[in-house]
mmCIF file of C-alpha atoms in Angstrom:
data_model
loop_
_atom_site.group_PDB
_atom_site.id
_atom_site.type_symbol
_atom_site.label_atom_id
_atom_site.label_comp_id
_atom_site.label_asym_id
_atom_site.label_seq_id
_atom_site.Cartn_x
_atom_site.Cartn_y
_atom_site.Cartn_z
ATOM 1 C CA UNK A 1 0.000 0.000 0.000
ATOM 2 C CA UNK A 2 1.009 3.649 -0.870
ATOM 3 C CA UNK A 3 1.763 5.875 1.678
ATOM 4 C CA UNK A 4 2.417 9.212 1.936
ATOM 5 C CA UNK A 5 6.543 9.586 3.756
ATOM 6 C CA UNK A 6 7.001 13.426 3.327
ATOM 7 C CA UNK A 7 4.974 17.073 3.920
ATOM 8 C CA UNK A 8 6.489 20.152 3.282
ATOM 9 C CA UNK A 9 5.120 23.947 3.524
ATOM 10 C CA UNK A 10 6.509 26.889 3.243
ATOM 11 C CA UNK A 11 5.251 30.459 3.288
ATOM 12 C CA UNK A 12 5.578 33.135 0.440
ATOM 13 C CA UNK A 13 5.232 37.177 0.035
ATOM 14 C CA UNK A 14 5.308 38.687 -3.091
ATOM 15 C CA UNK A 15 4.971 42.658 -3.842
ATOM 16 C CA UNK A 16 2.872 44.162 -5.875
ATOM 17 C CA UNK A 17 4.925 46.161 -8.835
ATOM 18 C CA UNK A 18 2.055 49.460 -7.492
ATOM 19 C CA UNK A 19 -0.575 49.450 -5.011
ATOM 20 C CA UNK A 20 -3.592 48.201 -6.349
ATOM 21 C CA UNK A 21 -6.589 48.773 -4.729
ATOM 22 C CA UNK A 22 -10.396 47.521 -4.170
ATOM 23 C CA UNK A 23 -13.674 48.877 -3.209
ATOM 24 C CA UNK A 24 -12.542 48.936 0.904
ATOM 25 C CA UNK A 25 -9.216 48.292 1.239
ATOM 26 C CA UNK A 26 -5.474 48.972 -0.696
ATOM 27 C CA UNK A 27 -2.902 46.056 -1.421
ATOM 28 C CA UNK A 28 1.205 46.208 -1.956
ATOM 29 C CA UNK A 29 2.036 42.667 -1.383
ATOM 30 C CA UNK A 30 0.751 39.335 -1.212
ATOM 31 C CA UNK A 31 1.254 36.346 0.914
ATOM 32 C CA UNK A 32 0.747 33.013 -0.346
ATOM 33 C CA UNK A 33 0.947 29.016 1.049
ATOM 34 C CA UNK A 34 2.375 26.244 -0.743
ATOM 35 C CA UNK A 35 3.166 22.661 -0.249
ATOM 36 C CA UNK A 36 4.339 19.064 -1.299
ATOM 37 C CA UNK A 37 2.671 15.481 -0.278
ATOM 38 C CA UNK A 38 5.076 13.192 -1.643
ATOM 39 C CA UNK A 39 3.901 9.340 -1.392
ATOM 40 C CA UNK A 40 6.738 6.271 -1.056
ATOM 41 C CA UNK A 41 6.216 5.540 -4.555
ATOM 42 C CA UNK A 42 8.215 8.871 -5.333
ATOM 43 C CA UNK A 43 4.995 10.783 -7.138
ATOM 44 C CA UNK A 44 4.436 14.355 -5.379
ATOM 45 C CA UNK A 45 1.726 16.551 -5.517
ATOM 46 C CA UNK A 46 1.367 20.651 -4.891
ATOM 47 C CA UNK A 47 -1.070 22.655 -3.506
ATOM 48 C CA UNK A 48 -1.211 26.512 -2.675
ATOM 49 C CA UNK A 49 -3.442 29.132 -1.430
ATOM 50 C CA UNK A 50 -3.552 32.929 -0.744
ATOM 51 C CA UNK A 51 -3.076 33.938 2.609
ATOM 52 C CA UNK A 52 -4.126 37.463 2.223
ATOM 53 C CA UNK A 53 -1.979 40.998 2.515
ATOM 54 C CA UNK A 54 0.393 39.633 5.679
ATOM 55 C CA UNK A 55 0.282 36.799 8.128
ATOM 56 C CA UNK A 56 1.541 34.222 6.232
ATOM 57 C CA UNK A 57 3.407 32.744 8.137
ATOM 58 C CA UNK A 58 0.293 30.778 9.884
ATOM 59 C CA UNK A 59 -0.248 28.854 7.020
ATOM 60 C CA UNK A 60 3.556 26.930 7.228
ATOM 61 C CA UNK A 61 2.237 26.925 10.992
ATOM 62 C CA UNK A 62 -0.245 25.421 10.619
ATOM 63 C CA UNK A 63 0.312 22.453 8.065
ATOM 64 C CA UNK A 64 3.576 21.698 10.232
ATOM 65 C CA UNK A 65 1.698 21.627 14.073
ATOM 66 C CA UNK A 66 -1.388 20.669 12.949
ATOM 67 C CA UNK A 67 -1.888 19.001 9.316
ATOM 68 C CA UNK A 68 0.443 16.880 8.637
ATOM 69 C CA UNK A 69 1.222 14.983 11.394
ATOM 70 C CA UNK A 70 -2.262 13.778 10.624
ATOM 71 C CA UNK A 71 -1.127 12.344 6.843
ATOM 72 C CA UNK A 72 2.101 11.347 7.462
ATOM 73 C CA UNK A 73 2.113 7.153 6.824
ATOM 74 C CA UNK A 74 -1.690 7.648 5.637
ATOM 75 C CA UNK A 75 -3.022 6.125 2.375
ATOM 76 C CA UNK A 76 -2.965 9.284 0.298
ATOM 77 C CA UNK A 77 -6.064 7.562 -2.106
ATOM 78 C CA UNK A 78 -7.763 7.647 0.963
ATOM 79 C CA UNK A 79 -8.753 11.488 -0.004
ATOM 80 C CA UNK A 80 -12.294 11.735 1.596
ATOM 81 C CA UNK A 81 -10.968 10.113 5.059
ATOM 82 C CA UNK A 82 -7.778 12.297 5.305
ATOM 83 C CA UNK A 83 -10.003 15.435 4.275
ATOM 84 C CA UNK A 84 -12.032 14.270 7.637
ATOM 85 C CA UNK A 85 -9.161 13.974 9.576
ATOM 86 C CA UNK A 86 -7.259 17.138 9.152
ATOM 87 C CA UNK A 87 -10.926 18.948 9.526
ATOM 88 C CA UNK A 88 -11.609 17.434 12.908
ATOM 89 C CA UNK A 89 -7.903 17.984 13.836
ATOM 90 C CA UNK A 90 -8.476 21.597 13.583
ATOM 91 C CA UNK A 91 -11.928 22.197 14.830
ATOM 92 C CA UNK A 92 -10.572 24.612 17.511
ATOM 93 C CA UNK A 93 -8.095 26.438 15.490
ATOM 94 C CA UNK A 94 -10.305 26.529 12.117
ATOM 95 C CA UNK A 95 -13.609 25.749 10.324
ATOM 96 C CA UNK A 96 -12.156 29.156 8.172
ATOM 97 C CA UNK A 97 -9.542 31.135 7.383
ATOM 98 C CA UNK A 98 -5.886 30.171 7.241
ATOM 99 C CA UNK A 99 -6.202 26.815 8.610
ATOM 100 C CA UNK A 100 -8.858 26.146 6.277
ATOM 101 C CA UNK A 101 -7.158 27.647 3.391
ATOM 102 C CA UNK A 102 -3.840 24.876 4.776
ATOM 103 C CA UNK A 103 -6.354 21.888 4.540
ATOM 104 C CA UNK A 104 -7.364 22.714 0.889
ATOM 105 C CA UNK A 105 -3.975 23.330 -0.152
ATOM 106 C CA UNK A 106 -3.216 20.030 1.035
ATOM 107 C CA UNK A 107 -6.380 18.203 0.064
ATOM 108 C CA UNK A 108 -5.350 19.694 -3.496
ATOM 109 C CA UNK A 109 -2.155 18.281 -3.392
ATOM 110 C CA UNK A 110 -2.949 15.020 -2.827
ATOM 111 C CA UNK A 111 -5.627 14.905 -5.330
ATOM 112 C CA UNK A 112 -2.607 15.943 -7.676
ATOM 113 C CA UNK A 113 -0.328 13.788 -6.227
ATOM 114 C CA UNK A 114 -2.877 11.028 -7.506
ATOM 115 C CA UNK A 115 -3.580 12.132 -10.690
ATOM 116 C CA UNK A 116 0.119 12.529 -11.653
ATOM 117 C CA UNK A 117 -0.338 8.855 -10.450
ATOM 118 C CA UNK A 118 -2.455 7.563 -12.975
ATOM 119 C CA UNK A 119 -0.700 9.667 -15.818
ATOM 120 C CA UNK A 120 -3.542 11.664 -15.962
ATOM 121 C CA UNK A 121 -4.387 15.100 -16.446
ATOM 122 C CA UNK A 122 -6.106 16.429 -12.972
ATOM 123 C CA UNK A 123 -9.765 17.085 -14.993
ATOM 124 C CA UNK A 124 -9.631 13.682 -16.418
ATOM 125 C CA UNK A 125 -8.969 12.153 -12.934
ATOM 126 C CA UNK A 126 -11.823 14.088 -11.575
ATOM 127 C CA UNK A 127 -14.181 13.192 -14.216
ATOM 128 C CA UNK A 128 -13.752 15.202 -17.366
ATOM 129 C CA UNK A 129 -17.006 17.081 -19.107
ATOM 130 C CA UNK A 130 -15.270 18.713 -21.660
ATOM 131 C CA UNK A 131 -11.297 19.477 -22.374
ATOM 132 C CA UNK A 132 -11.495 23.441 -22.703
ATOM 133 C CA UNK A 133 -12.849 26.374 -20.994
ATOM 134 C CA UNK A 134 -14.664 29.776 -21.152
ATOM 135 C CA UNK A 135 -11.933 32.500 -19.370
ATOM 136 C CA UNK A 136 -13.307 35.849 -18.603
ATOM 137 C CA UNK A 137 -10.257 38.667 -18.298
ATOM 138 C CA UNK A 138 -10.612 39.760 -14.569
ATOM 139 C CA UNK A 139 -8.975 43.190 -14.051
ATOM 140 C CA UNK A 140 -10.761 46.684 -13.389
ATOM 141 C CA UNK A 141 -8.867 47.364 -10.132
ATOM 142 C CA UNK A 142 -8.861 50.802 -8.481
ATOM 143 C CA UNK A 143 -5.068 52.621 -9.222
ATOM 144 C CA UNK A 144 -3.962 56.239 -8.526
ATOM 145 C CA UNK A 145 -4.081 57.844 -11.628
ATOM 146 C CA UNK A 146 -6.215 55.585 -13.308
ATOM 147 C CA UNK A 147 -9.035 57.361 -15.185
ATOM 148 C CA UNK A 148 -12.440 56.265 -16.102
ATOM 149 C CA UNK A 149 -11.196 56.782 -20.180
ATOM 150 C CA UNK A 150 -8.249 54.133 -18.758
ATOM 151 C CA UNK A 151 -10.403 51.849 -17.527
ATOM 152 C CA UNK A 152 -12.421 51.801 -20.143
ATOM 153 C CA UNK A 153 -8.994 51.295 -22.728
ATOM 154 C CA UNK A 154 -8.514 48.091 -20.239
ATOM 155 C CA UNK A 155 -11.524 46.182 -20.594
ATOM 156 C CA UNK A 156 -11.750 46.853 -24.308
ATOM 157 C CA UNK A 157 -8.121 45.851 -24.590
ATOM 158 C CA UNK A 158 -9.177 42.118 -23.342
ATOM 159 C CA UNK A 159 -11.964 42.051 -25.854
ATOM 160 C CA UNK A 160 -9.792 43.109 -28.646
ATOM 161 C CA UNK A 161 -7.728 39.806 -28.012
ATOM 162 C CA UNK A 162 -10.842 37.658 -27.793
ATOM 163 C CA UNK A 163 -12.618 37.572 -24.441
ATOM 164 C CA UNK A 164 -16.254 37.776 -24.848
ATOM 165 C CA UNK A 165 -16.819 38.124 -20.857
ATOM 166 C CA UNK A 166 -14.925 40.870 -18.956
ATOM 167 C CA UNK A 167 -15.044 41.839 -14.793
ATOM 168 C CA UNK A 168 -14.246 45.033 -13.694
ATOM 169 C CA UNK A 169 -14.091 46.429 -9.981
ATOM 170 C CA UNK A 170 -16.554 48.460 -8.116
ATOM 171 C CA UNK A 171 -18.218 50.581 -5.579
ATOM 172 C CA UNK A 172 -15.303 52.669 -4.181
ATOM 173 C CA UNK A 173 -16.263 55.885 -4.941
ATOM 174 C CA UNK A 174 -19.347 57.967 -5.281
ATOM 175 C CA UNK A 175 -22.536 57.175 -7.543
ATOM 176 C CA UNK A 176 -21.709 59.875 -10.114
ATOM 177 C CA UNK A 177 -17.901 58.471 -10.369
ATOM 178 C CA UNK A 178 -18.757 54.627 -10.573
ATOM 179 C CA UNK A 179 -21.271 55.618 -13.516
ATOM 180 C CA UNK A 180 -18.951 57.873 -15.447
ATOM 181 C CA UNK A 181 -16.434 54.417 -15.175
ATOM 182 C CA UNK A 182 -19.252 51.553 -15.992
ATOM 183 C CA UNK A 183 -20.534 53.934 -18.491
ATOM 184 C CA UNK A 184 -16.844 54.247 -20.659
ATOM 185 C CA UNK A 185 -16.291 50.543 -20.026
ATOM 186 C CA UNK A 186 -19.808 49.608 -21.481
ATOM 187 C CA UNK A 187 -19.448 51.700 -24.661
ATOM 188 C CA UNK A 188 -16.138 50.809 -25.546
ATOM 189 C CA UNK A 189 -16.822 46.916 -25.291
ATOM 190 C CA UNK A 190 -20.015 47.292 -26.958
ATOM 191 C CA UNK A 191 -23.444 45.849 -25.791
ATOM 192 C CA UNK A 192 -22.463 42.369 -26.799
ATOM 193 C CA UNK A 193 -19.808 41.746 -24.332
ATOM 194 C CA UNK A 194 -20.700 39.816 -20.818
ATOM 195 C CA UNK A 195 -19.740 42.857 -18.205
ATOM 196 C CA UNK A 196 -19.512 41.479 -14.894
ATOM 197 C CA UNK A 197 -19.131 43.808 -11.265
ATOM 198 C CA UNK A 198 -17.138 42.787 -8.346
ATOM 199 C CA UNK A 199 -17.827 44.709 -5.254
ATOM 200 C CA UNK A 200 -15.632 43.561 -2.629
ATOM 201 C CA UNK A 201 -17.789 43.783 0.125
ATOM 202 C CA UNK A 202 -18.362 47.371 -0.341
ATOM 203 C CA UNK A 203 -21.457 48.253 1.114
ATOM 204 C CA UNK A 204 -22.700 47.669 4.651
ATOM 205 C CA UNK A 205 -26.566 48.848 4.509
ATOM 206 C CA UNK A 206 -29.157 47.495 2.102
ATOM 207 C CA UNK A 207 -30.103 51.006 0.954
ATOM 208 C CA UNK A 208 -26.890 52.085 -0.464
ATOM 209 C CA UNK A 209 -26.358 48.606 -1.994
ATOM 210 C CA UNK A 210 -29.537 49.202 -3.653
ATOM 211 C CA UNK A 211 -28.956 52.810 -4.985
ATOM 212 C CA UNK A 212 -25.494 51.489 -6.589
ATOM 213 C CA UNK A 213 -27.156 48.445 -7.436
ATOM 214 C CA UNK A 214 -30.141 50.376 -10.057
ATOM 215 C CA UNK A 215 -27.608 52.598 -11.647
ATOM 216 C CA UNK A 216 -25.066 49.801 -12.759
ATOM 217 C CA UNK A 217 -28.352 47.786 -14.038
ATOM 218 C CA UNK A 218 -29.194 49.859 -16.960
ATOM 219 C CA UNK A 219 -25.460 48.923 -18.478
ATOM 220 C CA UNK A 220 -26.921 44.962 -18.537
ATOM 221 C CA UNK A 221 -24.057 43.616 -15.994
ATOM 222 C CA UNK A 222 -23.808 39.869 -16.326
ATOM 223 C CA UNK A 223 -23.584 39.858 -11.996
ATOM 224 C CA UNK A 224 -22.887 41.671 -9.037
ATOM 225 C CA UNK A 225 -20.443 39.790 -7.166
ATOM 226 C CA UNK A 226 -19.983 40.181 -3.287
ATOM 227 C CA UNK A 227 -21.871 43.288 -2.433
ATOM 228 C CA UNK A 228 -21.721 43.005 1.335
ATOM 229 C CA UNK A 229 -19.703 41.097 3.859
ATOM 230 C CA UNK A 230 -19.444 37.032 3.229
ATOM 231 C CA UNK A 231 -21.105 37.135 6.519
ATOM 232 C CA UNK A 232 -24.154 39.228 5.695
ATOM 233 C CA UNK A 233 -25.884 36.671 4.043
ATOM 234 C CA UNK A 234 -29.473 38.064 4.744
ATOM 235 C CA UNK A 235 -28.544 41.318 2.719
ATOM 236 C CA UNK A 236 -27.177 38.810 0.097
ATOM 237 C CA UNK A 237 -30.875 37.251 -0.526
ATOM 238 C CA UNK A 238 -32.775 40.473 -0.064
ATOM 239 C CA UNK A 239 -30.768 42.270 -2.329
ATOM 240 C CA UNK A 240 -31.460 39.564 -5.058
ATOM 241 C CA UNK A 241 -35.034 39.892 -4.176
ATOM 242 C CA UNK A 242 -34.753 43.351 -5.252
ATOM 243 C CA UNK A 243 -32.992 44.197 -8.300
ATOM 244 C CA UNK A 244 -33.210 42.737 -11.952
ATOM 245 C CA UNK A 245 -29.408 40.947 -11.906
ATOM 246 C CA UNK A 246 -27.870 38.104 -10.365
ATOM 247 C CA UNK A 247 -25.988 38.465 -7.071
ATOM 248 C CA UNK A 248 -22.798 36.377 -7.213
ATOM 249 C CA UNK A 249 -20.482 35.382 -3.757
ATOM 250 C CA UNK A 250 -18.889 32.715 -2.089
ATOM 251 C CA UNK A 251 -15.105 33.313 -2.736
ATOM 252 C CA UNK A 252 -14.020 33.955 0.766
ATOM 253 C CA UNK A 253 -16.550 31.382 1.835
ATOM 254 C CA UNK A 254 -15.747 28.269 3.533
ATOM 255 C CA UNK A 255 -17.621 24.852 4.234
ATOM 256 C CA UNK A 256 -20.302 22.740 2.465
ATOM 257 C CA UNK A 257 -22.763 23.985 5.931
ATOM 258 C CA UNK A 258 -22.049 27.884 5.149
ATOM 259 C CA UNK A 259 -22.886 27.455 1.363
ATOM 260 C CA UNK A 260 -26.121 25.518 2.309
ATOM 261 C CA UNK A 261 -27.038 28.401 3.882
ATOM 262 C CA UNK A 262 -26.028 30.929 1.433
ATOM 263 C CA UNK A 263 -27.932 28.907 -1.242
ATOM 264 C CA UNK A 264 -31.126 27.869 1.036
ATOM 265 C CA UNK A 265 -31.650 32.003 1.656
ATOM 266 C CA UNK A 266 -31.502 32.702 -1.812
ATOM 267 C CA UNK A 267 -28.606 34.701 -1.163
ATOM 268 C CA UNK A 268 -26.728 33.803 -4.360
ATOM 269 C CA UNK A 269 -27.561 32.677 -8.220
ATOM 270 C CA UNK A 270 -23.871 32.439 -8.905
ATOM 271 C CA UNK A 271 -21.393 30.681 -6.764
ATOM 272 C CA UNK A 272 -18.121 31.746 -6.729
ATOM 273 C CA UNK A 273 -16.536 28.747 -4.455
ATOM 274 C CA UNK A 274 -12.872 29.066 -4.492
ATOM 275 C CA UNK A 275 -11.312 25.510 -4.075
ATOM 276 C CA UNK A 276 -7.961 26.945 -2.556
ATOM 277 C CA UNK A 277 -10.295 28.817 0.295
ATOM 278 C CA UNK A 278 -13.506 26.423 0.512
ATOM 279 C CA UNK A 279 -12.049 23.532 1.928
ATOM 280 C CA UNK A 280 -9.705 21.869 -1.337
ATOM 281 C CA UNK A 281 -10.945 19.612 -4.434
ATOM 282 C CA UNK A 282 -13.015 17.411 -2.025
ATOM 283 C CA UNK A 283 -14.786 20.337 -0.212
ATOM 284 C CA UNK A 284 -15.509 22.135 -3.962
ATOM 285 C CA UNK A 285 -17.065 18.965 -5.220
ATOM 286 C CA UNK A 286 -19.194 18.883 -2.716
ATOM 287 C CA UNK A 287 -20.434 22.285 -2.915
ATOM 288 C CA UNK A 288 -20.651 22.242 -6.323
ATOM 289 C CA UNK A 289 -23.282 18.732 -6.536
ATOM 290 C CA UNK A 290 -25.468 20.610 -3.379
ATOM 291 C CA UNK A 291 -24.825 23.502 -5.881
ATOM 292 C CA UNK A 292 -26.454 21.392 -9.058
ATOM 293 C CA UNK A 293 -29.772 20.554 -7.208
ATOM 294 C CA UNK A 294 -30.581 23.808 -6.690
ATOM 295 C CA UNK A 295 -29.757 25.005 -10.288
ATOM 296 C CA UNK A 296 -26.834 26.988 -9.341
ATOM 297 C CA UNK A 297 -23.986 28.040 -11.368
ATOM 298 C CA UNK A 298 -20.321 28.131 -10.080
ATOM 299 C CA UNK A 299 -17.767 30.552 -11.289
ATOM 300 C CA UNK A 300 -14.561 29.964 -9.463
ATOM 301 C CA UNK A 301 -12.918 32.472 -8.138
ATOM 302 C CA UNK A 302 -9.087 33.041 -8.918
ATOM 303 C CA UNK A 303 -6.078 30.243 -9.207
ATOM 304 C CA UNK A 304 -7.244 29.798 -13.048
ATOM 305 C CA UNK A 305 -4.153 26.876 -13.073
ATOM 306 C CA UNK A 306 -6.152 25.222 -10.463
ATOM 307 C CA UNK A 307 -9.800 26.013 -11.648
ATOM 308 C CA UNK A 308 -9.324 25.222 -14.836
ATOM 309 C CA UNK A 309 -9.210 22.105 -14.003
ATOM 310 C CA UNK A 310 -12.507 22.334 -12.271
ATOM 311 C CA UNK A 311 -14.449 23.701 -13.937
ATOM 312 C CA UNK A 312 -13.612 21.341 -16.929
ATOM 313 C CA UNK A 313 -14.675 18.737 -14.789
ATOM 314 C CA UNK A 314 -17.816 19.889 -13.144
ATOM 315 C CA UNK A 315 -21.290 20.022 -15.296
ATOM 316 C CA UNK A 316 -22.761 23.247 -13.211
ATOM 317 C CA UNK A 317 -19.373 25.187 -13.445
ATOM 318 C CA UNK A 318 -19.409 28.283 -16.343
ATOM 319 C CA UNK A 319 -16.555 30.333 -16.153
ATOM 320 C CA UNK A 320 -12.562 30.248 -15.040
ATOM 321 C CA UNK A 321 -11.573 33.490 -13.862
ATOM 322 C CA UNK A 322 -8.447 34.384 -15.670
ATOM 323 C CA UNK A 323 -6.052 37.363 -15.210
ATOM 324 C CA UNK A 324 -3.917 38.304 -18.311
ATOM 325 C CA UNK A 325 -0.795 39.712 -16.043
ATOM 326 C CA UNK A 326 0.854 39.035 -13.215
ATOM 327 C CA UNK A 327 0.109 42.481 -11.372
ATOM 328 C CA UNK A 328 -2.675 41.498 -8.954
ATOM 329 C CA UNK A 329 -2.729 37.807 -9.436
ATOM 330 C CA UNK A 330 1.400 37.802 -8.706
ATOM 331 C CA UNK A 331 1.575 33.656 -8.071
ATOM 332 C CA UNK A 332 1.916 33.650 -11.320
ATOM 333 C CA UNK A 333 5.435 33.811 -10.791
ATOM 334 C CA UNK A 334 6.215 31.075 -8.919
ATOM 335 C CA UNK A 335 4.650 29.000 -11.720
ATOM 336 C CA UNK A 336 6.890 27.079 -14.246
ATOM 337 C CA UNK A 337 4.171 26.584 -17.119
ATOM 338 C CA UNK A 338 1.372 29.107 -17.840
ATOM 339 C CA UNK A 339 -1.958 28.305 -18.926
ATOM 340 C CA UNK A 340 -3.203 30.491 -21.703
ATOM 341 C CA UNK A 341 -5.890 31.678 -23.332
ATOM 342 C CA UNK A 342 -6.965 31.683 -27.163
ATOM 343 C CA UNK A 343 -10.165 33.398 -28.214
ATOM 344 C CA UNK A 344 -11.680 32.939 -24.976
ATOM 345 C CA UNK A 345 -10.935 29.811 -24.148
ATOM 346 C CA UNK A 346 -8.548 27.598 -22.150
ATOM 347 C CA UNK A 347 -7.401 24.261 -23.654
ATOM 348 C CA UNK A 348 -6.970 22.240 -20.640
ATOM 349 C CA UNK A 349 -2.908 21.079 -20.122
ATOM 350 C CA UNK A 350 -2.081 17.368 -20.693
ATOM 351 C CA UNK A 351 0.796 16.641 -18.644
ATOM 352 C CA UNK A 352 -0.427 14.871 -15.385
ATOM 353 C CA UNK A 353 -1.571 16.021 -12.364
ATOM 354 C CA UNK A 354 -2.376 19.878 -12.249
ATOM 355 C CA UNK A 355 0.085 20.090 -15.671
ATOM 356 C CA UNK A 356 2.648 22.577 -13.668
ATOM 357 C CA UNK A 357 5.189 22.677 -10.934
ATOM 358 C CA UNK A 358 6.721 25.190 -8.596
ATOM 359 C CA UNK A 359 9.466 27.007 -10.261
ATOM 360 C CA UNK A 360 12.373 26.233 -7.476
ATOM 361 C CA UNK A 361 13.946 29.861 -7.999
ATOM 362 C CA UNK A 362 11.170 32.015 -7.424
ATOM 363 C CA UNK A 363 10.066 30.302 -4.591
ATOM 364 C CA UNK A 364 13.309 30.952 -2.869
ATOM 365 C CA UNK A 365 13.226 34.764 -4.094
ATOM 366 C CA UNK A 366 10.031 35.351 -2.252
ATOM 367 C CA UNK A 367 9.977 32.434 0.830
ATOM 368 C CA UNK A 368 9.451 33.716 4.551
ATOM 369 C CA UNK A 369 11.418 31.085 5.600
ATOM 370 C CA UNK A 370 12.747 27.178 4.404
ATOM 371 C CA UNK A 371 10.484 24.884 3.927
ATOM 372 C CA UNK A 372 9.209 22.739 6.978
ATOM 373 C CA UNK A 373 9.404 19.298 6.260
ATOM 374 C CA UNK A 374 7.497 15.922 8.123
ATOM 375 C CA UNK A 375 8.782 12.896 7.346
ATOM 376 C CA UNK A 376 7.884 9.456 7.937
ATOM 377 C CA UNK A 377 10.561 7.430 9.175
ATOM 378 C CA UNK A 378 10.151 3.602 11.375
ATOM 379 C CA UNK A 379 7.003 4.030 11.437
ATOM 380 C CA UNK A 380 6.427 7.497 12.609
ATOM 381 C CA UNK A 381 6.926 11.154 11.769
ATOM 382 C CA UNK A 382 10.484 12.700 12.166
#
């Protein structure tokens, strides 16, 4: 029987080349978590998730106290039990945030560790539905200097190489400024174009949600993603009671219980469950089937090497969000093979597992620290 003889973590921070910002708060550098599950048969997986703009060094932390003692000489085919295991291992540290986010970097890895395995493609391990992809070119993000004409040049720059879908940011300033910027973007994409919103939990209070909410309506946005708090789920639903376009969350949201709820209020007609922050591969798949009997679409958020994948392999997934640079979306750098796009579409990689690795160098430019490493050894960790 396989087993799985080594763990390893480590923490990263990368910079952003300018501060970027979104509707309620400014970023200049990013923290991310990866890792390795390496079984006795020598295949190794990856995983990796964001941490957010500092504390990331919980998330090496937190695989190396808590996680992987709980793998280490485990079956690693045995996903859904180990999934189970780390969970209840971290009840009183987790159920969300960084632990969470070090259980589905893990979970990941192990369902890549498997599929490089088999020789096969992550999507095709999972249960292929088709072998490419609808991107849409995220972008749209708040930068000093940045003008509503510049905006606009953006978004019709990612239709001019072939997107047919497009998300731009909103909701941090006033009503008159966020119409003169949906207004240029509209017009110079042209009504045919899918124009989709992300608020970043801009507004606190139904009423101002709603006043945004009417104006951006009459330029025929595709969805409003995360208008209030993940938390606020009540505002969620009776905001999509109340205007004439879909409401789309679920990116920072965590657990197959918290997107019952979500989904049983109404609260969202888009899903946008992020495997690296939900709970990894296991915990998406099960969102995503609770998801499918209640007719709801999922459009993962970020990690488009990762959700590609996905959504691929999932029958109620749509779209793979996909950012064209490496500005806000900076892991991109510590990638060895990109994914790209061609008129719209991914073509899913071939190579095994997720299809890339870690590139070795730019890990070490941007690590917090070495890599922590559990080993099994006699029969036990070392």
């Amino acid at each position: 029987m396989t087993k799985i003889r080594a763990v390893r973590a480590r923490s990263i921070s990368i910079p952003l080349d300018k501060v970027t910002s979104l509707s309620s708060r400014r970023v200049v550098e990013r923290h991310y978590g990866v890792v390795e599950v390496e079984g006795d048969d020598g295949h190794k997986g990856i995983g990796f998730c964001y941490v957010g703009s500092g504390g990331g060094l919980l998330f090496a932390e937190a695989v190396r106290s808590l996680l992987a003692p709980v793998l280490i000489g485990e079956d690693p085919y045995r996903v859904e039990g180990l999934w189970q295991a780390m969970y209840q291992e971290a009840l009183l540290q987790g159920r969300a945030g960084t632990v969470v986010r070090a259980i589905s970097a893990l979970d990941t890895a192990i369902w890549d560790r498997n599929a490089r395995a088999a020789g096969l493609p992550l999507y095709k391990f999972l249960g292929a539905v088709k072998d490419s992809v609808p991107a849409y070119a995220s972008g749209g993000y708040y930068v000093d200097g940045k003008t509503a004409q510049h905006l606009a040049d953006e978004m019709g720059g990612y239709v001019d190489e072939g997107y047919s879908a497009v998300k731009m940011k909103v909701g941090r300033f006033d009503l008159a400024a966020e119409e003169e910027r949906i207004a240029a973007v509209r017009e110079r994409i042209g009504p045919d174009t899918i124009l989709m919103l992300d608020a970043n939990n801009a507004w606190s209070d139904l009423p101002t949600a709603l006043r945004f909410a009417r104006m951006y309506e009459q330029y025929d946005p595709y969805f409003l993603e995360e208008p209030f708090s993940p938390d606020d789920i009540d505002n969620h639903a009776r905001l999509a009671q109340q205007i004439g376009m879909p409401v789309a969350t679920g990116e920072i949201e965590v657990g197959r219980w918290r997107f019952m709820e979500l989904m049983s209020k109404g609260g969202a007609a888009i899903l946008q469950t992020d495997a690296c922050v939900c709970g990894g591969i296991s915990e998406f798949r099960r969102i995503a089937a609770t998801a499918a009997s209640f007719g709801i679409t999922l459009c993962p958020h970020w990690f488009h090497d990762l959700h590609a994948h996905l959504v691929a392999a999932t029958s109620n997934a749509r779209y793979v969000e996909f950012f064209a640079d490496d500005q806000v979306l900076n892991f991109r750098r510590l990638v060895d093979t990109q994914l790209s796009v061609r008129k719209g579409m991914i073509d899913l990689p071939q190579r095994p597992g997720l299809g890339f690795d870690f590139d070795a160098k730019a890990l070490d430019t941007y690590a917090m620290g070495p890599w922590t490493e559990l080993r099994f050894a006699a029969g036990k960790a070392a």
